[in-house]
Short mmCIF file of C-alpha atoms in Angstrom, two decimals:
data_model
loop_
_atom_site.label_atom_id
_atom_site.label_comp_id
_atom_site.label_asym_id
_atom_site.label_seq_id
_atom_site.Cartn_x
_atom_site.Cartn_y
_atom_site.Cartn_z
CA UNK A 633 55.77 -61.17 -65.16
CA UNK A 634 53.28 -58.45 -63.59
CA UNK A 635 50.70 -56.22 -65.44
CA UNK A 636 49.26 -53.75 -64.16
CA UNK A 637 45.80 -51.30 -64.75
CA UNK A 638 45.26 -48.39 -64.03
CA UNK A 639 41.95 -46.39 -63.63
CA UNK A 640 40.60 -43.34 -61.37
CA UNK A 641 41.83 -40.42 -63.51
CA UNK A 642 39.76 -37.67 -64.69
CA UNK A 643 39.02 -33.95 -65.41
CA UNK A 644 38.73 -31.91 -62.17
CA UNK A 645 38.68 -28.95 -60.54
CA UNK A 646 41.35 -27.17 -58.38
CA UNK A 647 40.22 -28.42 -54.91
CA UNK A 648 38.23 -31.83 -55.87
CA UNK A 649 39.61 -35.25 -54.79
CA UNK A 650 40.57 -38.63 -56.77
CA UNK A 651 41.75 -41.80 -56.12
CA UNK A 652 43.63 -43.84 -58.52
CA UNK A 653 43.90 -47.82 -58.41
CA UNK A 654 46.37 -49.99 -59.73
CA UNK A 655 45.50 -53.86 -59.77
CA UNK A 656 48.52 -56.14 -60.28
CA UNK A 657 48.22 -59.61 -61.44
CA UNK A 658 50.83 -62.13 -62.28
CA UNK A 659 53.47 -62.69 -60.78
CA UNK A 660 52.76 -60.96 -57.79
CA UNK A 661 54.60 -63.21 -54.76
CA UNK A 662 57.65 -60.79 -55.03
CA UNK A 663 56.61 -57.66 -54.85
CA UNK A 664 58.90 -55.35 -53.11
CA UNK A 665 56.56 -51.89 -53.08
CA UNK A 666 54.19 -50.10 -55.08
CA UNK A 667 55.14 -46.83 -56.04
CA UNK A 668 53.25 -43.64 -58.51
CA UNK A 669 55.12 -41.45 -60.64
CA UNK A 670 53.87 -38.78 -62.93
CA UNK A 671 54.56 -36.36 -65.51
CA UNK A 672 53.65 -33.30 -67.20
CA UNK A 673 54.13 -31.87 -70.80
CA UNK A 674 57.50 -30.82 -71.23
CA UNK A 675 58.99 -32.18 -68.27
CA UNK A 676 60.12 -35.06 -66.66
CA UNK A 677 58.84 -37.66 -64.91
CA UNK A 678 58.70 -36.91 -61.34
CA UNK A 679 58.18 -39.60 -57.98
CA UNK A 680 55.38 -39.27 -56.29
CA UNK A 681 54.53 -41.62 -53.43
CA UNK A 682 55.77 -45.21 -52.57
CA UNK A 683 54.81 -48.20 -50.64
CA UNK A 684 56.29 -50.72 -49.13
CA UNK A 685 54.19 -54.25 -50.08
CA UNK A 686 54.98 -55.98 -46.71
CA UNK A 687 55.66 -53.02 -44.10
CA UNK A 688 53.39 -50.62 -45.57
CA UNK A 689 55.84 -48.24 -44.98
CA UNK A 690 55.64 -45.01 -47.40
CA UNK A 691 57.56 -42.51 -48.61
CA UNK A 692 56.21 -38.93 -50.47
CA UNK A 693 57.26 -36.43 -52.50
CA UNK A 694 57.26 -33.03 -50.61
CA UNK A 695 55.26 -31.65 -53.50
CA UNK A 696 52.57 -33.80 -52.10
CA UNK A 697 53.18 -34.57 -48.93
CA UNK A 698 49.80 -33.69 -46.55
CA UNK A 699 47.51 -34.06 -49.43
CA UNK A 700 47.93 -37.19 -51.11
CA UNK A 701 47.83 -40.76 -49.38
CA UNK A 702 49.14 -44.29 -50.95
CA UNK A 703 47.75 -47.63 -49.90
CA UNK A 704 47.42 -51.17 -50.56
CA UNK A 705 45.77 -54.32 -50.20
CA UNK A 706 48.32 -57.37 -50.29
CA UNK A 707 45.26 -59.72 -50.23
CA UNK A 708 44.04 -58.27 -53.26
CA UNK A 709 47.12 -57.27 -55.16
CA UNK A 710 45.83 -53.58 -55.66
CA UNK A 711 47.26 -49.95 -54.57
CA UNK A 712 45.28 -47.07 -54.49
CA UNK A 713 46.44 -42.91 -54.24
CA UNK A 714 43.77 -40.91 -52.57
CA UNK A 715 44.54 -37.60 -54.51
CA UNK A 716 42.79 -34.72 -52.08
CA UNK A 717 43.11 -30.74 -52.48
CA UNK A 718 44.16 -31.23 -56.02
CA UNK A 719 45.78 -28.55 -57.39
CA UNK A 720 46.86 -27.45 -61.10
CA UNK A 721 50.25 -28.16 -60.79
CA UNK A 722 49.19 -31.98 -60.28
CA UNK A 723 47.91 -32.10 -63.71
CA UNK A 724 50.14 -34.97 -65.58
CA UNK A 725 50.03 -38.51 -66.50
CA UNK A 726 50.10 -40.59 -63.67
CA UNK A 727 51.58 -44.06 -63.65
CA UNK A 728 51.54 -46.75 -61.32
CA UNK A 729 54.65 -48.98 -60.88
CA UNK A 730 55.81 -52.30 -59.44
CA UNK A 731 59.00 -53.68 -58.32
CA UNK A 732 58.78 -57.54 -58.80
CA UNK A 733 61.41 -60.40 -58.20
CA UNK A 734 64.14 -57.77 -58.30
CA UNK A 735 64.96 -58.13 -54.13
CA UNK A 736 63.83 -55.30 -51.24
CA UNK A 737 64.63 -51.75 -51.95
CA UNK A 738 67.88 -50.34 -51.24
CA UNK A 739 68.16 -46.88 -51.28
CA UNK A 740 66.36 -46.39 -54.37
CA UNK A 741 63.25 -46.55 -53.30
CA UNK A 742 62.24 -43.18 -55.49
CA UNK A 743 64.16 -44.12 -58.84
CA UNK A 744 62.40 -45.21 -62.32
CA UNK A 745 65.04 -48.08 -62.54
CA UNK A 746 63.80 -49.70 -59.29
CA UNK A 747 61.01 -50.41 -60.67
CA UNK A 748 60.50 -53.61 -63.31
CA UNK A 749 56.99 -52.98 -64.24
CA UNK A 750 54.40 -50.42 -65.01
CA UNK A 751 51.05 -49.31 -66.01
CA UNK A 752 49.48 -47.24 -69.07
CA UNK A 753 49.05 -44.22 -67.45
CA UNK A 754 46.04 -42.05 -66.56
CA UNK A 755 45.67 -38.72 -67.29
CA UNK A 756 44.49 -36.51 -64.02
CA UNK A 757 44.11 -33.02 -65.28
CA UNK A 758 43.01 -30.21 -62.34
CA UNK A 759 41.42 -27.18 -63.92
CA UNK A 760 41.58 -23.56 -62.13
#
């Protein structure tokens, strides 16, 4: 078992930064990666970054690719999103999710059903 909390979300404006941080506890030994996802009224929830607990190896969506960074601290079981040159299409609920005990990703590194655990949710909202 793994829970996870969120925080760093807020009311911006097109341009400003945030970072979001995730802090895992539990169950934590088998972590495979870290990954965000978020989503929007009205649509669906979209990936956003992933990374990999023991490489540190990550993978972006190209809808943020260049502006937003994902990092972690192993020692510390937390995972952070730098969120830079926000923009008002990045307005949504972002979550932070963990996969845990389920083995290393293969090839679905970017999928909801990778992932075992997750967070609340916090809202980022950009205005413009």
């Amino acid at each position: 078992q793994v829970q996870l909390v969120e925080s760093g979300g807020g009311l911006v404006q097109a341009g400003d930064s945030l970072r979001l941080a995730c802090a895992a506890s539990g169950r934590t030994e088998n972590v495979a990666g870290m990954g965000w996802f978020r989503q929007a009224p009205g649509k669906e929830r979209e990936f956003v970054a992933v990374i990999s607990w023991n490489s540190g190896g990550t993978v972006y969506a190209d809808s943020v690719k260049g502006r937003f960074t994902i990092s972690r601290d192993n020692d510390k079981n937390t995972g952070h999103l730098q969120m830079n040159s926000l923009k008002s299409d990045d307005s949504a609920v972002y979550y932070c999710a963990v996969s845990a005990g389920l083995g290393p990703f293969r090839g679905t590194i970017i999928e909801e059903k990778s992932y075992n655990y997750w967070g609340q949710g916090t809202q980022v909202t950009v205005s413009s």
